Coordinates of C-alpha atoms and ligand atoms in Angstrom, one line a residue:
M1 CA 0.0 0.0 0.0
L2 CA 1.1 3.6 -0.6
G3 CA 1.7 6.2 2.1
C4 CA 3.0 9.8 2.2
V5 CA 6.0 10.1 4.4
I6 CA 7.8 13.3 5.2
H7 CA 11.6 12.8 5.7
G8 CA 12.6 16.4 6.2
Q9 CA 12.2 19.8 4.8
G10 CA 11.2 19.5 1.1
D11 CA 11.5 15.7 1.2
L12 CA 8.0 14.2 0.7
R13 CA 8.0 10.6 -0.5
V14 CA 5.2 8.4 -1.6
E15 CA 6.4 5.0 -0.3
E16 CA 5.3 1.4 -0.5
L17 CA 4.5 0.5 3.1
P18 CA 3.4 -2.7 4.9
V19 CA -0.3 -2.9 5.8
P20 CA -0.4 -2.3 9.5
E21 CA -1.8 -5.0 11.9
P22 CA -4.4 -3.5 14.2
G23 CA -3.2 -3.9 17.7
P24 CA -5.3 -4.3 20.9
G25 CA -8.0 -1.6 21.0
Q26 CA -7.3 -0.6 17.4
A27 CA -9.3 -0.5 14.2
L28 CA -7.9 -0.8 10.7
V29 CA -9.3 1.8 8.4
A30 CA -9.1 1.7 4.6
V31 CA -8.6 5.4 4.0
R32 CA -10.4 6.9 1.0
Y33 CA -9.7 10.6 1.3
G34 CA -7.2 12.7 3.3
G35 CA -7.3 16.5 3.4
V36 CA -4.0 18.3 3.0
C37 CA -3.8 20.7 6.0
G38 CA -1.7 23.8 6.5
S39 CA 0.3 21.8 9.1
D40 CA 1.2 19.1 6.5
L41 CA 2.4 21.9 4.2
H42 CA 4.5 23.4 7.0
Y43 CA 6.2 20.0 7.6
W44 CA 6.9 19.8 3.9
R45 CA 8.1 23.3 3.3
H46 CA 9.8 24.1 6.6
G47 CA 10.4 20.8 8.4
G48 CA 8.1 21.7 11.2
V49 CA 5.0 23.6 12.3
G50 CA 4.9 26.3 14.9
D51 CA 7.4 25.2 17.5
F52 CA 7.2 21.5 16.6
R53 CA 10.2 20.2 14.5
L54 CA 10.5 17.0 12.5
R55 CA 13.1 14.7 14.1
E56 CA 12.3 11.4 12.2
P57 CA 10.4 10.3 9.2
M58 CA 6.6 10.6 9.7
L59 CA 3.5 9.7 7.9
L60 CA 1.6 12.9 7.4
G61 CA -2.1 13.5 7.5
H62 CA -4.8 13.9 10.2
E63 CA -7.9 14.7 8.1
V64 CA -8.9 11.2 7.0
V65 CA -12.1 9.4 6.1
G66 CA -12.7 5.9 4.8
T67 CA -14.2 2.6 5.8
V68 CA -13.5 0.3 8.8
V69 CA -12.2 -3.0 7.6
A70 CA -10.9 -4.9 10.7
Y71 CA -10.6 -4.7 14.4
G72 CA -7.7 -5.8 16.6
P73 CA -8.0 -7.7 19.9
D74 CA -10.5 -6.2 22.4
A75 CA -11.6 -3.6 20.0
S76 CA -15.1 -2.8 18.8
G77 CA -16.9 0.0 17.1
P78 CA -19.0 0.6 13.9
S79 CA -19.6 -2.6 12.0
L80 CA -17.1 -3.5 9.3
G81 CA -17.7 -1.7 6.0
T82 CA -19.1 1.4 7.8
A83 CA -18.0 4.8 6.4
V84 CA -16.1 6.6 9.1
A85 CA -14.2 9.8 9.9
V86 CA -11.2 9.5 12.2
H87 CA -11.0 11.9 15.1
P88 CA -7.3 12.6 15.1
A89 CA -6.8 13.2 18.9
T90 CA -6.4 10.7 21.8
P91 CA -6.1 12.8 25.0
C92 CA -4.7 11.2 28.1
D93 CA -7.8 11.7 30.2
V94 CA -5.8 12.1 33.4
C95 CA -3.9 15.4 33.2
P96 CA -5.2 18.6 34.8
E97 CA -6.5 20.0 31.5
C98 CA -8.3 16.8 30.7
A99 CA -9.8 16.8 34.2
D100 CA -11.0 20.4 33.5
G101 CA -12.8 19.2 30.4
R102 CA -10.3 20.9 28.1
R103 CA -9.1 17.8 26.3
N104 CA -8.0 19.7 23.2
I105 CA -5.1 21.2 25.2
C106 CA -4.2 17.9 26.9
R107 CA -0.5 18.0 27.8
D108 CA 0.0 14.3 26.8
T109 CA -2.3 13.9 23.8
R110 CA -1.6 11.8 20.8
Y111 CA -2.5 13.5 17.5
L112 CA -2.3 11.8 14.2
G113 CA 0.6 13.0 12.0
S114 CA 2.1 15.3 14.6
A115 CA 5.7 15.9 15.6
A116 CA 4.6 17.5 18.9
R117 CA 5.9 14.5 20.8
F118 CA 8.8 12.1 20.2
P119 CA 8.6 9.4 18.8
H120 CA 6.2 11.3 16.5
V121 CA 2.6 10.1 16.2
Q122 CA 2.4 8.7 12.6
G123 CA -0.4 10.1 10.5
G124 CA -3.2 8.9 8.3
F125 CA -2.0 9.5 4.8
A126 CA -1.8 5.8 3.8
A127 CA -4.2 3.4 2.1
Q128 CA -4.7 1.6 5.4
V129 CA -4.1 2.9 9.0
A130 CA -4.5 1.4 12.4
V131 CA -6.0 3.9 14.9
P132 CA -7.6 3.5 18.3
A133 CA -11.1 2.2 17.7
G134 CA -12.5 5.0 20.0
Q135 CA -11.5 7.5 17.4
L136 CA -13.9 6.3 14.7
R137 CA -17.0 8.3 14.0
P138 CA -19.6 6.9 11.6
V139 CA -20.2 9.3 8.7
P140 CA -23.9 10.4 8.8
D141 CA -26.2 8.8 6.2
G142 CA -26.1 10.6 2.9
L143 CA -22.9 12.6 3.6
D144 CA -20.5 12.4 0.7
L145 CA -17.1 11.1 1.9
R146 CA -15.3 14.0 0.2
R147 CA -17.3 16.6 2.1
A148 CA -16.9 14.5 5.2
A149 CA -13.1 14.9 4.8
L150 CA -13.7 18.5 6.0
A151 CA -14.7 17.3 9.4
E152 CA -11.3 17.9 11.1
P153 CA -10.7 21.4 9.8
L154 CA -14.3 22.4 10.4
S155 CA -14.0 21.1 14.0
V156 CA -11.0 23.5 14.4
A157 CA -13.2 26.3 13.1
L158 CA -16.1 25.4 15.3
H159 CA -13.8 25.4 18.3
A160 CA -12.4 28.8 17.4
V161 CA -15.9 30.3 17.2
R162 CA -16.8 28.7 20.5
R163 CA -13.7 30.3 22.1
A164 CA -15.0 33.7 20.8
G165 CA -18.1 33.4 23.0
A166 CA -21.5 34.7 21.8
V167 CA -21.5 35.6 18.1
A168 CA -25.2 35.5 17.4
G169 CA -26.2 38.7 15.7
R170 CA -22.7 40.1 15.9
H171 CA -20.2 41.4 13.4
V172 CA -17.3 38.9 13.1
L173 CA -14.1 39.7 11.4
V174 CA -12.0 36.8 10.0
T175 CA -8.4 37.5 8.9
G176 CA -7.2 35.0 6.4
A177 CA -9.3 33.1 3.8
G178 CA -7.4 29.9 3.5
P179 CA -9.4 26.7 4.1
I180 CA -9.5 27.3 7.9
G181 CA -10.5 30.9 7.5
C182 CA -13.3 29.9 5.1
L183 CA -14.5 27.2 7.5
V184 CA -14.5 29.8 10.4
V185 CA -16.8 31.9 8.2
A186 CA -19.2 28.9 7.8
A187 CA -18.9 28.1 11.5
A188 CA -19.6 31.7 12.5
K189 CA -22.7 31.9 10.2
A190 CA -23.9 28.5 11.6
A191 CA -23.6 30.0 15.1
G192 CA -25.8 32.9 14.0
A193 CA -23.3 35.7 13.3
G194 CA -25.1 38.7 12.0
W195 CA -22.4 39.8 9.6
V196 CA -19.0 38.3 8.6
T197 CA -16.2 40.3 7.1
V198 CA -13.2 38.5 5.7
T199 CA -9.8 39.9 4.8
D200 CA -7.1 38.3 2.6
L201 CA -4.4 39.4 0.1
L202 CA -5.7 37.1 -2.6
P203 CA -8.9 37.7 -4.6
E204 CA -9.2 33.9 -5.3
A205 CA -9.1 33.1 -1.6
L206 CA -11.8 35.8 -1.0
G207 CA -13.9 34.0 -3.6
Y208 CA -13.8 30.9 -1.5
A209 CA -14.8 33.0 1.5
R210 CA -17.9 34.1 -0.4
I211 CA -18.8 30.5 -1.1
A212 CA -18.4 29.8 2.7
G213 CA -20.9 32.6 3.4
A214 CA -18.9 35.8 3.9
D215 CA -21.0 39.0 3.7
T216 CA -18.1 41.3 2.9
V217 CA -14.7 40.5 1.6
V218 CA -11.8 42.9 1.8
R219 CA -8.4 43.1 0.2
A220 CA -6.0 43.2 3.1
D221 CA -3.4 45.2 1.2
D222 CA -5.9 47.9 0.1
P223 CA -6.5 50.5 2.8
E224 CA -9.0 52.2 0.4
D225 CA -11.1 49.0 0.1
A226 CA -14.7 50.1 0.8
G227 CA -15.4 46.9 2.7
W228 CA -13.2 47.8 5.7
P229 CA -15.5 47.9 8.8
A230 CA -15.2 50.7 11.3
E231 CA -15.2 48.2 14.1
V232 CA -16.3 44.6 14.8
D233 CA -17.5 42.8 17.9
V234 CA -15.3 39.7 17.5
A235 CA -12.2 39.0 15.4
I236 CA -10.8 35.6 14.6
E237 CA -7.2 35.6 13.3
A238 CA -6.9 32.7 10.8
S239 CA -3.9 33.8 8.7
G240 CA -1.1 32.9 11.0
V241 CA 0.8 36.1 10.3
A242 CA 1.4 39.0 12.7
A243 CA -0.2 41.5 10.4
G244 CA -3.5 39.6 10.7
L245 CA -3.4 39.8 14.5
D246 CA -2.6 43.5 14.2
T247 CA -5.7 44.0 12.0
C248 CA -7.8 42.1 14.5
L249 CA -6.6 44.2 17.5
R250 CA -7.1 47.5 15.6
L251 CA -10.7 46.7 14.4
V252 CA -12.2 44.9 17.4
R253 CA -14.4 47.1 19.5
R254 CA -13.4 48.1 23.1
G255 CA -13.9 45.2 25.4
G256 CA -14.2 42.8 22.4
V257 CA -12.7 39.4 21.9
V258 CA -9.8 38.4 19.5
V259 CA -9.2 34.7 18.9
Q260 CA -5.7 33.8 17.6
L261 CA -6.3 30.6 15.6
G262 CA -3.6 30.7 12.9
M263 CA -0.3 29.2 13.9
L264 CA 2.2 32.1 14.0
P265 CA 5.8 31.7 12.8
P266 CA 8.1 29.9 15.3
G267 CA 9.4 31.8 18.3
R268 CA 8.2 35.2 19.4
S269 CA 5.8 37.5 17.5
Q270 CA 5.3 41.2 18.0
F271 CA 1.8 42.5 18.7
A272 CA 0.1 45.7 19.6
G273 CA -0.1 44.9 23.3
N274 CA -1.1 48.4 24.3
L275 CA -4.4 48.0 22.5
V276 CA -5.1 45.0 24.6
V277 CA -4.5 47.1 27.7
S278 CA -6.3 50.4 26.8
R279 CA -9.3 48.8 25.1
E280 CA -9.5 45.8 27.5
I281 CA -9.4 43.5 24.5
E282 CA -9.6 39.8 25.4
L283 CA -7.0 37.9 23.4
R284 CA -7.6 34.2 23.4
G285 CA -6.0 31.2 21.7
A286 CA -7.8 28.4 20.0
F287 CA -6.1 25.1 19.4
R288 CA -7.6 22.0 17.8
F289 CA -11.0 20.8 19.2
D290 CA -12.6 18.0 21.1
A291 CA -16.4 17.2 20.9
E292 CA -16.8 19.7 18.0
F293 CA -15.9 16.8 15.7
D294 CA -19.4 15.3 16.0
A295 CA -21.0 18.7 15.5
A296 CA -18.9 19.2 12.4
L297 CA -20.1 15.9 10.8
E298 CA -23.7 17.0 11.4
L299 CA -23.2 20.4 10.0
L300 CA -21.5 19.0 6.9
A301 CA -24.4 16.6 6.4
A302 CA -26.8 19.5 6.5
E303 CA -25.0 21.9 4.2
P304 CA -24.1 21.0 0.6
S305 CA -22.4 24.3 0.0
F306 CA -19.3 23.0 1.7
D307 CA -18.6 21.0 -1.5
G308 CA -17.5 24.3 -3.0
L309 CA -14.5 24.4 -0.6
V310 CA -13.1 21.1 -1.9
S311 CA -11.2 22.4 -4.9
A312 CA -9.3 19.3 -6.0
V313 CA -9.1 15.5 -5.4
V314 CA -5.6 14.2 -6.4
P315 CA -4.5 10.5 -6.5
V316 CA -2.0 9.7 -3.8
G317 CA 0.7 8.9 -6.4
E318 CA 0.8 12.6 -7.2
A319 CA 1.0 13.7 -3.6
E320 CA 3.8 16.2 -4.3
S321 CA 1.8 18.1 -6.9
A322 CA -1.2 17.9 -4.5
F323 CA 0.9 19.6 -1.9
A324 CA 2.1 22.2 -4.3
L325 CA -1.5 22.9 -5.3
A326 CA -2.6 23.2 -1.7
A327 CA 0.2 25.6 -1.0
D328 CA -0.9 27.8 -3.9
R329 CA -3.9 29.6 -2.4
G330 CA -4.4 31.4 -5.7
R331 CA -5.4 28.1 -7.2
S332 CA -7.0 26.1 -4.4
C333 CA -8.9 25.9 -1.2
K334 CA -9.0 22.4 0.4
V335 CA -7.1 19.7 -1.6
L336 CA -7.8 16.0 -0.9
L337 CA -5.6 13.1 -1.6
D338 CA -7.4 10.0 -2.9
F339 CA -6.2 6.7 -1.6
G340 CA -8.5 4.8 -3.8
G341 CA -10.4 2.7 -1.2
P342 CA -13.3 0.6 -2.3
A343 CA -15.5 3.0 -4.2
S344 CA -18.6 0.7 -3.8
M345 CA -18.5 1.5 -0.1
V346 CA -18.3 5.2 -0.5
P347 CA -21.7 6.8 -0.1
G348 CA -22.6 9.4 -2.8
V349 CA -19.5 8.7 -5.0
Ligands
ZN401 ZN1 -5.9 19.9 9.7
ZN402 ZN1 -4.7 15.0 29.2

């Protein structure tokens, strides 16, 4: 079977790998689609993401859907042949954060395809992967597997909106119209946001933000753009660049909330801290998600317009060109790798 292994910066290889044997408590999943995430691109282009560096070869991928084909000893879950999405996180359930119900910031979690711990947790970009059976979620009836592959990034977006607090009827600013920014738009609208303004440098990315439901789109490099709001109630930073955070801090109203979701460059970032002081802005981080995964699958099942955010489906053998496409936001939104699982088991395909 084929898998996508990152060996170091710029060194992505599609390799023939042995089919894993599901161990105790594990399920074997025949992966159909895997979404290429910004973090996968960071491992490929920079050899790390945020402050996590690659230290050994690692299967990439944490946005995977497919069908369950076997269980290991003492494992059970959806019946064999069921279409499933894989929740990528296995929190420890004993640390203080887990005890507080904040499993997404568990200090000892295992996250598919992540170099945050060593040995790294291998990812899901392979034709078959063994994962803890408790991570399987049945795909709702009628939900196309390609759209279901958005469950992980949509969960990230839903969590960020939840971190923002009440958004119903409010004006929400989203900086960055990559796949995550677009899904934040959709999540904010689903939560009842009254108006959503999105900024980005690229008109093509802003086009995807429109598909996701943005009310106003603004060219971030054009101070004369008529779409700039005077102020917003909530700002969610989804670009991962310091300039985006600056925009959020300048435009959020006094006492408003800014959520930093985009992963900033490694190390320290400058920010307009005095605005946080003098306007009593609440600056909050948002990282991954927990139970939002189930809500994401339900939202995807209910809303066909998400299909417009899947801009390409590329066979795994062409993974490098898929990564190049995903890295070019002028040509793509979410790019999926196709691992060619049994098409007859894929609903809607
Ligand atoms: Zn992701
Ligand atoms: Zn924990």
